[in-house]
Amino acid sequence: MQYSEIMIRYGELSTKHKNRMRFINKLRNNISDVLSIYPQVKVTADRDRAHAYLNGADYTAVAESLKQVFGIQNFSPVYKVEKSVEVLKSAVQEIMKETYKEGMTFKITGKRSDHTFELDSRELNQTLGSAVFKAIPNVKAQMKNPDINLQVEIREEAAYISYETFRGAGGLPVGSSGKGMLMLSGGIDSPVAGYLALKRGVDIEAVHFASPPYTSPGALKKAQDLTRKLTKFGGNIQFIEVPFTEIQEEIKAKAPEAYLMTLTRRFMMRITDRIREVRNGLVIINGESLGQVASQTLESMQTINAVTSTPVIRPVVTMDKLEIIDIAQAIDTFDISIQPFEDCCTIFAPDRPKTNPKIKNAEQYEKRMDVKGLVERAVAGIMITEITPQTEKDEVDDLIDNLL
Ligand code: ATP
Ligand code: MG
């Protein structure tokens, strides 16, 4: 027998009564985005559950994708069968023959939502239970924690049988908390920061600063590949490439070596904030981790942060590098992050960046530049692409590209 659909139960959103439908619609769209790599799968959602209709797609692959989507408590693949006692009997027999192994216990959990159906739930349990004993005479019934719990639900349009439940990712549906701009480098930390923001429902747009020809197309592709890895948790992500060459050259020409990094970061922060404003984001998210490098002392953070009053979320700020790497590996971004393509910061990085830069000094050096004009030109030059989850065909194309 083949599963016809996957029944999806909502997570934490159930507690937020007022916004329930908005949450559900977000989650439905996110699931559709994530499952868009299986074109035949169709997704619907109602107040209590969402459904992914398989239309012949491989349920194990779809289940793997669903396990990642934030806002899902758990889900069960289900068989849809005709609402007739005879059909139900042979269905439970067939399923049990496929799944039963020596010594296993079972129970039937019948539920009749369609009250016109000829058997009530107690009668359903009895009738289908006897059908199972007939097919597998040695099987034992057990009410508490059976090995196989066959859930049978009689609904308006059909009957549904399920016995497997997979745990979902929890968290909140991406987008249910509003939008934030993720400052995404090609490093290890910022994709992890993005993932953690997604987990609590923040819809992210990835802002990436590129300084061609100092940075290579490889560095850009790396940032896009990282973004693609993040789409599996909540759907498509807008990738915003910011032209940063002019600013880096200007800083290099006008400011002392020790302040290059601080000034670079202040410009990034200003530009990200401006893009956020235009695109209706509420916060900025970055991958700063306290004490990791010179730009990440508290003094540095203060001097960099001084250019905006927008909240800056730093999901990995208190984590050790090894803790961050563990997450990067779990979300499959680590191998991309360690590819040897330098981003704009590494290339212009001074040997000895100041670890306690002063706001006053930074402002002084910036007086030598046309800050407003530089920011405006960078914002005017952004390029936006929508990144979608990767299909197997894309993966094959990538492999071929890499081989050539
Ligand atoms: P990451 O591993 O995320 O690159 P990092 O430990 O290398 O972080 P920094 O290089 O100091 O730290 O960068 C701190 C944060 O600044 C990054 O986590 C990221 O959010 C942001 N950032 C740095 N470079 C870029 C870039 N080229 N484009 C966008 N954001 C960037
Ligand atoms: Mg970095």
Coordinates of C-alpha atoms and ligand atoms in Angstrom, one line a residue:
M1 CA 0.0 0.0 0.0
Q2 CA 1.2 3.5 -0.7
Y3 CA 0.9 6.6 1.5
S4 CA -1.4 9.2 -0.1
E5 CA -0.6 12.2 2.1
I6 CA 1.3 13.4 5.2
M7 CA -0.8 14.9 8.0
I8 CA 1.0 17.7 9.7
R9 CA 0.4 18.9 13.3
Y10 CA 1.2 22.4 14.3
G11 CA 3.6 23.4 17.0
E12 CA 3.7 26.3 19.4
L13 CA 1.5 28.4 17.2
S14 CA -1.5 26.7 18.7
T15 CA -1.2 28.9 21.8
K16 CA -1.4 32.1 19.9
H17 CA -5.1 32.2 19.3
K18 CA -5.5 35.7 17.9
N19 CA -3.0 35.3 15.1
R20 CA -3.7 31.6 14.5
M21 CA -4.8 31.9 10.9
R22 CA -2.0 34.2 10.0
F23 CA 0.5 31.7 11.5
I24 CA -1.1 28.9 9.7
N25 CA -1.0 30.6 6.3
K26 CA 2.7 31.4 6.8
L27 CA 3.4 27.9 7.7
R28 CA 1.5 26.6 4.7
N29 CA 3.4 28.8 2.4
N30 CA 6.7 27.8 4.0
I31 CA 5.9 24.1 3.6
S32 CA 5.0 24.7 0.0
D33 CA 8.3 26.5 -0.7
V34 CA 10.3 23.8 1.0
L35 CA 8.4 21.0 -0.8
S36 CA 8.6 22.8 -4.1
I37 CA 11.5 20.5 -5.0
Y38 CA 8.8 17.7 -5.3
P39 CA 6.6 19.3 -8.0
Q40 CA 3.8 16.8 -7.7
V41 CA 3.2 17.4 -3.9
K42 CA 0.4 19.8 -3.0
V43 CA 0.0 21.4 0.3
T44 CA -3.2 22.6 2.1
A45 CA -3.8 23.8 5.6
D46 CA -6.8 24.2 7.8
R47 CA -7.3 25.3 11.5
D48 CA -6.1 22.1 13.0
R49 CA -3.7 20.5 10.5
A50 CA -1.8 20.8 7.3
H51 CA -1.7 18.2 4.6
A52 CA 0.9 17.4 2.0
Y53 CA -0.7 15.3 -0.7
L54 CA 2.0 13.1 -2.2
N55 CA 0.5 12.3 -5.6
G56 CA 3.1 9.6 -6.0
A57 CA 6.1 11.3 -4.5
D58 CA 8.4 9.3 -2.3
Y59 CA 7.2 9.8 1.3
T60 CA 10.6 9.2 2.9
A61 CA 12.2 12.1 1.0
V62 CA 9.2 14.4 1.7
A63 CA 9.4 13.4 5.4
E64 CA 13.1 14.3 5.5
S65 CA 12.3 17.8 4.2
L66 CA 9.4 18.3 6.6
K67 CA 11.5 17.4 9.6
Q68 CA 13.4 20.6 9.1
V69 CA 10.5 23.1 8.7
F70 CA 10.0 25.3 11.8
G71 CA 6.5 25.5 13.2
I72 CA 5.8 21.8 12.9
Q73 CA 5.2 19.7 16.1
N74 CA 5.0 16.3 14.4
F75 CA 3.6 14.6 11.3
S76 CA 2.3 11.2 10.1
P77 CA 2.1 9.7 6.7
V78 CA -1.4 8.4 6.1
Y79 CA -3.2 6.0 3.8
K80 CA -6.4 7.3 2.4
V81 CA -9.0 4.6 1.9
E82 CA -12.6 4.2 0.9
K83 CA -15.1 4.6 3.8
S84 CA -16.3 1.0 3.8
V85 CA -15.9 -1.6 6.6
E86 CA -14.7 -4.2 4.2
V87 CA -12.0 -2.0 2.6
L88 CA -10.9 -0.8 6.1
K89 CA -10.5 -4.4 7.3
S90 CA -8.4 -5.5 4.4
A91 CA -6.4 -2.2 4.7
V92 CA -5.4 -2.8 8.3
Q93 CA -4.6 -6.4 7.5
E94 CA -2.3 -5.4 4.7
I95 CA -0.6 -2.7 6.7
M96 CA -0.1 -5.1 9.7
K97 CA 1.4 -7.8 7.4
E98 CA 3.9 -5.3 6.1
T99 CA 4.9 -3.9 9.4
Y100 CA 4.5 -6.7 11.9
K101 CA 7.6 -8.5 13.2
E102 CA 7.7 -11.4 15.7
G103 CA 6.6 -10.4 19.2
M104 CA 5.2 -7.0 18.4
T105 CA 2.1 -5.6 20.1
F106 CA -0.6 -3.5 18.5
K107 CA -3.7 -1.5 19.1
I108 CA -6.4 0.2 17.0
T109 CA -7.3 3.8 17.8
G110 CA -10.5 4.5 15.9
K111 CA -12.1 7.9 15.6
R112 CA -15.3 8.7 13.9
S113 CA -15.6 12.4 12.8
D114 CA -18.3 11.5 10.4
H115 CA -21.1 10.4 12.7
T116 CA -23.2 8.9 9.9
F117 CA -20.6 6.1 9.5
E118 CA -22.1 2.7 10.4
L119 CA -19.5 1.9 13.2
D120 CA -18.8 4.1 16.2
S121 CA -15.2 4.3 17.5
R122 CA -15.6 1.4 19.9
E123 CA -17.1 -0.8 17.2
L124 CA -14.3 0.3 14.8
N125 CA -11.7 -0.8 17.3
Q126 CA -13.4 -4.2 17.8
T127 CA -14.0 -4.9 14.1
L128 CA -10.7 -3.9 12.9
G129 CA -8.9 -5.5 15.8
S130 CA -10.5 -8.9 15.0
A131 CA -9.5 -8.4 11.3
V132 CA -5.9 -8.0 12.5
F133 CA -6.1 -11.2 14.7
K134 CA -7.4 -13.1 11.6
A135 CA -4.4 -12.0 9.5
I136 CA -1.8 -12.5 12.2
P137 CA -3.0 -15.0 14.8
N138 CA 0.0 -14.6 17.1
V139 CA -0.1 -10.9 17.5
K140 CA -0.9 -9.5 20.9
A141 CA -3.1 -6.4 21.6
Q142 CA -1.7 -3.9 24.1
M143 CA -3.5 -0.7 25.1
K144 CA -0.5 1.0 26.7
N145 CA 2.5 1.8 24.5
P146 CA 1.9 -0.8 21.8
D147 CA 4.6 -1.2 19.1
I148 CA 2.1 -0.5 16.4
N149 CA -0.7 2.0 17.0
L150 CA -3.0 2.0 14.0
Q151 CA -4.9 5.2 14.0
V152 CA -8.0 5.1 11.9
E153 CA -10.1 8.2 11.4
I154 CA -13.4 8.3 9.5
R155 CA -13.9 11.7 8.0
E156 CA -16.5 13.2 5.7
E157 CA -14.7 12.5 2.4
A158 CA -12.8 9.3 3.2
A159 CA -11.1 7.2 5.9
Y160 CA -7.5 7.7 6.9
I161 CA -5.1 5.2 8.5
S162 CA -1.7 6.1 10.0
Y163 CA 0.7 4.4 12.4
E164 CA 4.0 6.3 12.2
T165 CA 4.7 9.7 13.7
F166 CA 7.8 11.7 13.1
R167 CA 8.9 14.6 15.3
G168 CA 9.0 18.0 13.7
A169 CA 11.6 20.8 14.2
G170 CA 9.5 22.8 16.6
G171 CA 10.1 26.5 16.7
L172 CA 7.8 29.1 15.1
P173 CA 6.8 29.3 11.4
V174 CA 9.3 31.5 9.6
G175 CA 7.8 34.9 9.1
S176 CA 5.5 34.8 12.1
S177 CA 7.8 37.0 14.1
G178 CA 8.4 39.6 11.4
K179 CA 11.4 40.3 9.1
G180 CA 15.1 40.8 9.9
M181 CA 18.1 41.4 7.7
L182 CA 20.8 38.8 8.2
M183 CA 24.3 40.0 7.6
L184 CA 25.7 37.0 5.8
S185 CA 29.4 36.6 5.1
G186 CA 30.9 33.3 3.9
G187 CA 32.0 32.4 7.4
I188 CA 30.8 29.8 9.8
D189 CA 29.0 32.0 12.3
S190 CA 26.5 34.1 10.3
P191 CA 24.6 31.1 8.7
V192 CA 24.2 29.7 12.2
A193 CA 22.9 33.0 13.4
G194 CA 20.5 33.0 10.5
Y195 CA 19.3 29.5 11.3
L196 CA 18.7 30.4 15.0
A197 CA 16.7 33.5 13.9
L198 CA 14.6 31.4 11.6
K199 CA 13.9 29.0 14.4
R200 CA 12.1 31.7 16.4
G201 CA 10.0 32.7 13.4
V202 CA 12.1 35.6 12.0
D203 CA 11.8 35.9 8.2
I204 CA 15.3 36.7 7.1
E205 CA 16.7 38.4 4.0
A206 CA 20.4 37.8 3.5
V207 CA 22.6 40.9 3.0
H208 CA 26.0 40.1 1.6
F209 CA 28.8 42.6 0.9
A210 CA 31.0 41.8 -2.1
S211 CA 34.0 43.7 -3.3
P212 CA 34.8 42.6 -6.8
P213 CA 37.4 42.3 -8.2
Y214 CA 39.1 41.8 -4.8
T215 CA 36.5 39.2 -3.9
S216 CA 35.9 36.4 -6.4
P217 CA 32.7 35.0 -7.9
G218 CA 33.4 32.0 -5.8
A219 CA 32.9 34.0 -2.6
L220 CA 29.6 35.2 -3.9
K221 CA 28.4 31.8 -4.9
K222 CA 29.5 30.5 -1.4
A223 CA 27.2 33.1 0.3
Q224 CA 24.4 32.1 -2.0
D225 CA 24.9 28.4 -1.4
L226 CA 24.8 29.1 2.3
T227 CA 21.5 30.9 1.8
R228 CA 20.2 28.0 -0.1
K229 CA 21.0 25.7 2.8
L230 CA 18.9 28.0 5.0
T231 CA 15.8 27.8 2.8
K232 CA 15.0 24.3 4.0
F233 CA 13.8 25.6 7.4
G234 CA 11.2 28.0 6.2
G235 CA 11.2 28.5 2.4
N236 CA 12.6 31.0 -0.1
I237 CA 15.0 33.7 1.0
Q238 CA 15.8 37.0 -0.8
F239 CA 19.6 37.3 -1.3
I240 CA 20.8 40.9 -1.4
E241 CA 24.3 41.6 -2.9
V242 CA 25.7 45.0 -1.9
P243 CA 28.5 46.5 -4.0
F244 CA 31.2 47.3 -1.5
T245 CA 34.3 47.9 -3.5
E246 CA 34.2 51.7 -3.6
I247 CA 33.7 52.0 0.2
Q248 CA 36.5 49.6 1.0
E249 CA 38.9 51.5 -1.3
E250 CA 37.8 54.8 0.2
I251 CA 38.4 53.6 3.8
K252 CA 41.7 52.1 2.8
A253 CA 42.8 55.5 1.3
K254 CA 41.5 57.7 4.1
A255 CA 41.7 56.0 7.4
P256 CA 44.6 54.6 9.5
E257 CA 45.3 50.9 9.3
A258 CA 44.1 50.2 12.9
Y259 CA 40.6 51.5 12.2
L260 CA 40.0 49.8 8.8
M261 CA 38.0 47.0 10.3
T262 CA 35.9 49.2 12.6
L263 CA 35.0 51.7 9.8
T264 CA 34.2 48.8 7.4
R265 CA 31.8 47.4 9.9
R266 CA 30.2 50.7 10.6
F267 CA 29.5 51.1 6.9
M268 CA 28.1 47.6 6.7
M269 CA 25.8 48.4 9.6
R270 CA 24.6 51.6 8.1
I271 CA 23.9 50.1 4.7
T272 CA 22.2 47.0 6.2
D273 CA 20.0 49.4 8.3
R274 CA 19.1 51.5 5.3
I275 CA 18.1 48.3 3.3
R276 CA 16.1 47.1 6.3
E277 CA 14.2 50.4 6.4
V278 CA 13.4 50.3 2.7
R279 CA 12.3 46.7 2.8
N280 CA 10.3 46.9 6.0
G281 CA 12.5 44.8 8.3
L282 CA 12.4 45.2 12.0
V283 CA 15.9 44.0 13.1
I284 CA 19.4 43.3 12.0
I285 CA 20.9 39.9 12.7
N286 CA 24.6 39.1 12.6
G287 CA 27.1 36.3 13.5
E288 CA 29.2 38.2 16.1
S289 CA 30.5 36.0 18.9
L290 CA 32.0 37.7 21.9
G291 CA 35.8 37.8 22.0
Q292 CA 36.2 35.7 18.9
V293 CA 38.2 38.3 16.9
A294 CA 39.2 41.9 17.2
S295 CA 35.9 43.2 15.8
Q296 CA 34.0 41.3 18.5
T297 CA 35.2 42.8 21.7
L298 CA 32.5 44.7 23.6
E299 CA 34.3 48.0 22.8
S300 CA 34.2 47.1 19.1
M301 CA 30.6 46.1 19.2
Q302 CA 29.7 49.4 20.9
T303 CA 31.6 51.5 18.3
I304 CA 30.2 49.6 15.4
N305 CA 26.7 49.5 16.8
A306 CA 26.7 53.3 17.4
V307 CA 25.6 54.1 13.9
T308 CA 22.1 52.7 14.4
S309 CA 19.4 52.4 17.1
T310 CA 17.8 49.5 15.3
P311 CA 17.9 46.3 17.5
V312 CA 20.8 44.0 16.5
I313 CA 20.2 40.4 17.3
R314 CA 23.3 38.3 17.8
P315 CA 22.1 34.7 18.2
V316 CA 25.6 33.2 18.7
V317 CA 27.1 36.0 20.8
T318 CA 27.6 33.8 23.9
M319 CA 28.6 30.6 22.2
D320 CA 32.0 29.1 21.9
K321 CA 33.4 28.4 18.5
L322 CA 33.0 24.6 18.9
E323 CA 29.3 25.1 19.9
I324 CA 28.8 27.1 16.7
I325 CA 30.6 24.5 14.6
D326 CA 28.3 21.8 16.0
I327 CA 25.3 23.6 14.8
A328 CA 26.9 24.5 11.5
Q329 CA 27.5 20.8 11.0
A330 CA 24.0 19.8 12.0
I331 CA 22.5 22.3 9.5
D332 CA 25.0 21.3 6.8
T333 CA 26.5 24.7 6.3
F334 CA 30.0 23.9 7.7
D335 CA 31.5 22.3 4.6
I336 CA 30.5 25.3 2.5
S337 CA 31.7 27.8 5.1
I338 CA 35.2 26.3 5.1
Q339 CA 35.7 26.6 1.3
P340 CA 38.7 28.8 0.7
F341 CA 37.1 31.9 -0.9
E342 CA 38.0 35.1 0.9
D343 CA 35.3 37.6 1.6
C344 CA 35.8 41.4 1.6
C345 CA 36.7 41.6 5.2
T346 CA 39.6 39.1 5.1
I347 CA 41.1 40.9 2.1
F348 CA 41.1 44.4 3.5
A349 CA 41.8 43.2 7.0
P350 CA 44.6 45.0 8.8
D351 CA 47.3 43.0 10.6
R352 CA 46.6 44.6 13.9
P353 CA 43.0 45.8 14.1
K354 CA 42.2 47.9 17.1
T355 CA 40.4 45.9 19.8
N356 CA 39.2 49.0 21.6
P357 CA 38.2 51.5 18.9
K358 CA 36.6 54.7 20.1
I359 CA 33.4 56.1 18.6
K360 CA 35.0 59.6 18.7
N361 CA 37.9 58.5 16.6
A362 CA 35.8 56.6 14.1
E363 CA 33.6 59.7 13.6
Q364 CA 36.7 61.8 13.1
Y365 CA 38.1 59.5 10.3
E366 CA 34.7 59.3 8.7
K367 CA 34.7 63.1 8.3
R368 CA 37.3 62.6 5.6
M369 CA 34.7 60.7 3.5
D370 CA 31.3 61.4 1.9
V371 CA 29.6 58.8 4.2
K372 CA 26.1 59.7 3.0
G373 CA 27.0 59.5 -0.7
L374 CA 28.9 56.2 -0.3
V375 CA 26.0 54.6 1.5
E376 CA 23.4 55.9 -1.0
R377 CA 25.4 54.6 -4.0
A378 CA 25.9 51.2 -2.3
V379 CA 22.2 50.9 -1.6
A380 CA 21.3 52.0 -5.1
G381 CA 23.5 49.3 -6.5
I382 CA 22.1 46.3 -4.6
M383 CA 21.1 43.2 -6.6
I384 CA 18.3 41.0 -5.3
T385 CA 17.8 37.3 -6.1
E386 CA 15.3 34.9 -4.7
I387 CA 17.0 31.8 -3.4
T388 CA 14.8 28.6 -3.5
P389 CA 15.5 25.1 -2.0
Q390 CA 17.7 23.0 -4.2
T391 CA 16.2 20.2 -6.3
E392 CA 18.2 17.0 -7.0
K393 CA 18.5 18.2 -10.6
D394 CA 20.2 21.4 -9.4
E395 CA 22.6 19.3 -7.3
V396 CA 23.5 17.2 -10.4
D397 CA 24.1 20.4 -12.4
D398 CA 26.3 21.7 -9.7
L399 CA 28.3 18.6 -9.6
I400 CA 28.8 18.7 -13.4
D401 CA 29.8 22.4 -13.1
N402 CA 32.4 21.5 -10.4
L403 CA 33.8 18.8 -12.5
L404 CA 34.2 20.9 -15.7
Ligands
ATP1 P1 31.4 34.8 10.2 O1 31.8 33.4 10.5 O2 29.9 34.9 10.2 O3 32.0 35.4 9.0 P2 33.3 35.9 11.8 O4 33.6 35.2 13.0 O5 34.2 35.8 10.6 O6 31.8 35.7 11.4 P3 33.6 38.7 11.4 O7 34.3 38.5 10.2 O8 34.1 39.7 12.4 O9 33.3 37.5 12.2 O10 32.1 39.2 11.0 C1 31.2 39.5 12.0 C2 29.8 39.5 11.4 O11 29.8 40.6 10.4 C3 29.5 38.3 10.6 O12 29.1 37.2 11.4 C4 28.5 38.8 9.6 O13 27.2 38.8 10.3 C5 29.0 40.2 9.4 N1 29.8 40.2 8.1 C6 31.1 40.1 8.0 N2 31.5 40.1 6.7 C7 30.3 40.2 5.9 C8 30.0 40.3 4.5 N3 31.0 40.2 3.6 N4 28.7 40.4 4.2 C9 27.8 40.5 5.1 N5 28.0 40.4 6.4 C10 29.2 40.3 6.9
MG2 MG 33.9 36.3 8.6

